[in-house]
Every structure is written in structure tokens, then in C-alpha cells.
């Protein structure tokens, strides 16, 4: 890997770790688009997958048992369906199309919420239909570009879960989803020696990022936590639009 690769990859992976450890992956969708500036998008996704798995494992001890089981029972079947669709349609949908669609949905979600009086808005409850659909979208977009965060946030944010439960639920969701993605990624020949070595070289960075995210999470109150999460969703959406336009 070149100097340009590490110049982009180091901050991207550090931000991914901070996001996963402290803010439910709010900024995690930025990593692959940033790395795609110096690598082909499919290679960038292949390099990132082992790193994401490591980030999920590092945060597991902190989040173990804190997740919302009711939501996970709704979300995980949808994620499996999305990953399956992504595997079977690999190469059919362009990453540009997926990025533009996901970016538009993300921005729309944030803008709609900004128009609602949040003080008067009713807190949403777990819903099988909505949860399964958005989780399937998350599984698909996660397979294509590791950009599954926005659909999951769209489902969970309106529930106003306690912040630790919110982050723990997202951690558990992607811990299992990313582990499952390893199988089709290997089957499709995405784990070359060069890609695996690049992933290995970035593992210490993501570990530091997760620890930093865990430290920050405990120092951000509930209101600002959700403001940061929505800001992350908006920034990710804008970045996806700009990157794929």
C-alpha cells in the first residue's frame, strides 16, 4: 500500500473506531468512501471488513448484555436477507447508485425530523415491518459499501433509547452482520493477501479509536448524544451524495 493510502486510511479508520465505540456508527459510513479516493471501491470495502469486525469485538465487553433484545429479534432476520441479496447481486448494482440512494434517504430522514417538534413527537416503538425493511436495506448497503448505519439509525433513533442501549444494540447488530459478511466476501475472492495485510496494519488504529469513542460516550449527555448521531447521519448522507454524484 502507498503513502497516499495510509494518509487517507489512518484518519478514516480512527474515525470509524470512535464512531463505533461511542456514537453507534454515526460517522462510520465515511470510511469506505474516503478510502475509495485512493483504492477501487470494492477493494476499499474488502480492506475495511476485517477492521470493522475487530472494532465490533473490541466494543463487545463494554456493550455485552446492554442491547435491546426485542429490537434485535426484529432486525437480524432483515439483515440476513439484505446480505443475501447483496451477495447474489454482487456487481449488478453500481456502488455509485447505492451511494446516491442511501445519501438521499439519509438526508431526507434528518430534514423530516428537523421539521417535527421533537418535544411533542411521540416516541416510536419497535415495529416488525419497519424494522425488518430498514434492516434489510442496512444488510444490503452494508454488504455493498459498509454503509448500513443510516438505515439502522433511521429505525432506532425515533425510539429514543437510552444512549448505552442504543449503541449496544447497533454494536450487536453489526457484530453479527459483519461476521456473516465474511463468508460471501471470501467466496467472492475479496480477501487477497494485499488486502488482508492492509487490514492488519490498520487494526491498532481502530482499537485506539474504539477506546477513544467509549471514553467520549460517557462524557456526552443524552440530548447532545442524539444531536451528534443525527449530525453524523446528515454528514454521511451529504458525503455519499458528493462522492457518488
Coordinates of C-alpha atoms in Angstrom, one line a residue:
X1 CA 0.0 0.0 0.0
X2 CA 1.2 3.5 -0.8
X3 CA 1.7 6.6 1.3
X4 CA -1.4 8.1 -0.1
X5 CA -3.4 5.1 1.1
X6 CA -2.3 5.5 4.7
X7 CA -2.7 9.3 4.5
X8 CA -6.4 8.7 3.9
X9 CA -6.9 5.3 5.7
X10 CA -5.5 6.3 9.1
X11 CA -8.0 9.1 9.9
X12 CA -10.8 7.2 8.2
X13 CA -10.2 4.1 10.4
X14 CA -9.7 6.2 13.5
X15 CA -13.0 8.0 12.9
X16 CA -14.7 4.6 12.3
X17 CA -13.4 3.3 15.7
X18 CA -14.5 6.5 17.6
X19 CA -17.9 6.3 15.9
X20 CA -18.4 2.6 16.7
X21 CA -17.2 2.9 20.2
X22 CA -19.1 6.0 21.2
X23 CA -21.8 7.0 18.8
X24 CA -23.4 4.0 17.3
X25 CA -21.6 4.2 14.0
X26 CA -22.8 7.7 13.3
X27 CA -19.8 8.6 11.2
X28 CA -18.8 5.0 10.2
X29 CA -20.2 5.3 6.7
X30 CA -17.4 7.7 5.8
X31 CA -14.6 5.2 5.8
X32 CA -15.2 3.3 2.6
X33 CA -16.0 6.5 0.5
X34 CA -12.8 8.1 1.9
X35 CA -10.6 5.1 1.1
X36 CA -12.2 4.9 -2.3
X37 CA -10.4 8.1 -3.1
X38 CA -7.2 6.0 -3.3
X39 CA -8.5 2.5 -3.9
X40 CA -11.1 0.8 -6.1
X41 CA -14.4 0.8 -4.1
X42 CA -14.6 -3.0 -3.9
X43 CA -11.1 -3.2 -2.6
X44 CA -11.7 -0.5 -0.1
X45 CA -14.7 -2.4 1.2
X46 CA -12.7 -5.6 1.4
X47 CA -9.9 -3.9 3.4
X48 CA -12.5 -2.4 5.8
X49 CA -14.4 -5.6 6.6
X50 CA -11.9 -7.2 8.9
X51 CA -11.3 -3.8 10.6
X52 CA -15.0 -3.4 11.2
X53 CA -15.1 -6.9 12.7
X54 CA -12.3 -6.0 15.1
X55 CA -14.0 -2.8 16.1
X56 CA -17.2 -4.8 16.9
X57 CA -15.2 -7.2 19.0
X58 CA -13.3 -4.5 20.9
X59 CA -16.5 -2.9 22.0
X60 CA -18.2 -6.2 22.9
X61 CA -17.1 -6.3 26.5
X62 CA -18.5 -2.8 27.2
X63 CA -21.8 -3.4 25.5
X64 CA -22.4 -7.1 26.3
X65 CA -25.9 -7.7 27.6
X66 CA -26.8 -4.0 27.3
X67 CA -28.5 -4.3 23.9
X68 CA -32.3 -4.3 23.2
X69 CA -33.2 -7.9 22.6
X70 CA -36.7 -7.1 21.3
X71 CA -35.2 -4.9 18.5
X72 CA -32.5 -7.4 17.6
X73 CA -35.1 -10.1 17.1
X74 CA -36.8 -7.9 14.6
X75 CA -33.6 -6.6 12.9
X76 CA -31.4 -9.6 12.4
X77 CA -33.6 -11.6 10.0
X78 CA -33.9 -8.5 7.8
X79 CA -30.1 -8.1 7.9
X80 CA -29.6 -11.7 6.8
X81 CA -32.0 -11.1 3.9
X82 CA -30.1 -7.9 2.9
X83 CA -26.7 -9.6 3.0
X84 CA -28.1 -12.5 0.9
X85 CA -29.5 -10.1 -1.7
X86 CA -26.1 -8.2 -1.8
X87 CA -24.3 -11.5 -2.3
X88 CA -26.5 -12.7 -5.1
X89 CA -26.5 -9.3 -6.9
X90 CA -22.8 -8.6 -6.4
X91 CA -21.7 -6.4 -9.4
X92 CA -25.3 -5.8 -10.6
X93 CA -26.0 -2.6 -8.8
X94 CA -23.3 0.1 -9.1
X95 CA -21.8 1.4 -5.9
X96 CA -22.5 4.9 -7.2
X97 CA -26.2 4.2 -7.5
X98 CA -26.4 2.6 -4.0
X99 CA -24.4 5.6 -2.5
X100 CA -26.7 8.2 -4.1
X101 CA -29.8 6.4 -3.0
X102 CA -28.5 5.9 0.6
X103 CA -27.3 9.5 0.8
X104 CA -30.7 10.9 -0.3
X105 CA -32.6 8.7 2.2
X106 CA -30.2 9.8 5.0
X107 CA -30.5 13.5 4.3
X108 CA -34.3 13.2 3.9
X109 CA -34.7 11.5 7.2
X110 CA -32.7 14.2 9.1
X111 CA -34.6 17.0 7.4
X112 CA -38.0 15.5 8.1
X113 CA -37.0 15.1 11.8
X114 CA -35.9 18.7 11.9
X115 CA -39.4 19.8 10.9
X116 CA -41.0 17.9 13.7
X117 CA -41.4 19.4 17.1
X118 CA -39.3 16.8 18.9
X119 CA -40.6 17.8 22.3
X120 CA -44.1 16.9 21.2
X121 CA -43.2 14.0 19.0
X122 CA -44.4 10.6 20.2
X123 CA -41.5 8.1 20.9
X124 CA -41.7 5.3 18.4
X125 CA -42.0 1.6 19.5
X126 CA -40.2 -1.4 17.9
X127 CA -42.1 -2.3 14.7
X128 CA -41.7 -5.6 12.8
X129 CA -42.5 -4.2 9.4
X130 CA -40.4 -1.1 9.6
X131 CA -37.6 -2.8 11.5
X132 CA -37.3 -5.7 9.0
X133 CA -37.4 -3.4 5.9
X134 CA -34.8 -1.0 7.2
X135 CA -32.6 -3.8 8.5
X136 CA -32.8 -5.5 5.1
X137 CA -31.7 -2.2 3.5
X138 CA -28.9 -2.0 6.1
X139 CA -27.8 -5.5 5.3
X140 CA -27.7 -4.8 1.6
X141 CA -25.9 -1.5 1.8
X142 CA -23.6 -2.8 4.4
X143 CA -22.6 -5.6 2.1
X144 CA -22.0 -3.3 -0.8
X145 CA -20.2 -0.4 0.9
X146 CA -20.3 -1.0 4.7
X147 CA -22.8 1.8 4.7
X148 CA -25.5 0.1 6.8
X149 CA -25.5 2.6 9.6
X150 CA -28.1 5.1 8.2
X151 CA -31.0 2.7 7.8
X152 CA -30.4 1.3 11.3
X153 CA -30.2 4.8 12.7
X154 CA -33.5 5.6 10.9
X155 CA -35.2 2.7 12.7
X156 CA -33.6 3.2 16.2
X157 CA -33.3 6.9 16.6
X158 CA -37.1 7.7 16.8
X159 CA -37.3 5.2 19.8
X160 CA -35.1 7.5 21.9
X161 CA -33.4 4.6 23.6
X162 CA -31.0 5.3 26.5
X163 CA -27.7 6.0 24.8
X164 CA -25.8 3.0 26.0
X165 CA -28.6 0.7 25.0
X166 CA -28.8 2.4 21.6
X167 CA -25.0 2.0 20.9
X168 CA -25.0 -1.6 22.3
X169 CA -27.9 -2.6 20.1
X170 CA -26.1 -1.2 17.0
X171 CA -22.9 -2.9 18.1
X172 CA -24.6 -6.3 18.4
X173 CA -26.4 -5.9 15.1
X174 CA -23.2 -5.2 13.2
X175 CA -21.1 -7.6 15.1
X176 CA -23.3 -10.4 13.7
X177 CA -23.9 -8.8 10.3
X178 CA -20.2 -8.2 9.6
X179 CA -19.3 -11.7 10.8
X180 CA -21.8 -13.2 8.3
X181 CA -20.5 -11.0 5.5
X182 CA -17.1 -12.6 5.9
X183 CA -18.4 -15.8 4.2
X184 CA -19.7 -14.3 0.9
X185 CA -16.7 -11.9 0.8
X186 CA -14.3 -14.9 1.0
X187 CA -16.4 -16.8 -1.6
X188 CA -16.3 -13.8 -4.0
X189 CA -12.4 -13.7 -3.6
X190 CA -12.3 -10.3 -1.9
X191 CA -9.6 -11.3 0.7
X192 CA -6.4 -11.2 -1.3
X193 CA -3.1 -11.2 0.6
X194 CA -2.6 -7.5 -0.1
X195 CA -6.0 -6.6 1.3
X196 CA -5.5 -8.7 4.4
X197 CA -2.1 -7.2 5.1
X198 CA -3.6 -3.7 4.7
X199 CA -6.4 -4.6 7.1
X200 CA -3.9 -6.0 9.6
X201 CA -1.8 -2.8 9.5
X202 CA -4.8 -0.7 10.5
X203 CA -6.1 -2.8 13.3
X204 CA -4.2 -0.9 16.1
X205 CA -5.7 2.4 14.8
X206 CA -9.3 1.1 15.0
X207 CA -8.7 -0.3 18.5
X208 CA -7.4 3.1 19.7
X209 CA -10.5 4.7 18.0
X210 CA -13.0 2.4 19.8
X211 CA -11.4 3.1 23.2
X212 CA -11.5 6.8 22.5
X213 CA -15.1 6.6 21.4
X214 CA -16.0 4.7 24.6
X215 CA -14.3 7.4 26.7
X216 CA -16.2 10.2 24.8
X217 CA -19.6 8.5 25.1
X218 CA -19.5 8.6 28.9
X219 CA -18.9 12.4 28.8
X220 CA -21.7 13.3 26.4
X221 CA -25.2 13.8 27.8
X222 CA -28.3 12.2 26.2
X223 CA -29.5 15.3 24.3
X224 CA -26.2 16.0 22.7
X225 CA -25.6 12.3 22.0
X226 CA -28.6 12.2 19.8
X227 CA -27.7 15.6 18.2
X228 CA -24.3 14.2 17.3
X229 CA -25.8 11.0 16.0
X230 CA -28.2 12.9 13.7
X231 CA -25.4 15.2 12.6
X232 CA -23.3 12.1 11.7
X233 CA -26.2 10.8 9.7
X234 CA -26.5 14.1 7.8
X235 CA -22.8 14.4 7.2
X236 CA -22.7 10.8 5.9
X237 CA -25.6 11.4 3.6
X238 CA -24.1 14.6 2.2
X239 CA -20.7 12.8 1.7
X240 CA -22.3 9.9 -0.1
X241 CA -24.1 12.3 -2.5
X242 CA -20.9 14.3 -3.2
X243 CA -18.8 11.2 -3.5
X244 CA -21.1 9.5 -6.0
X245 CA -22.6 12.4 -8.0

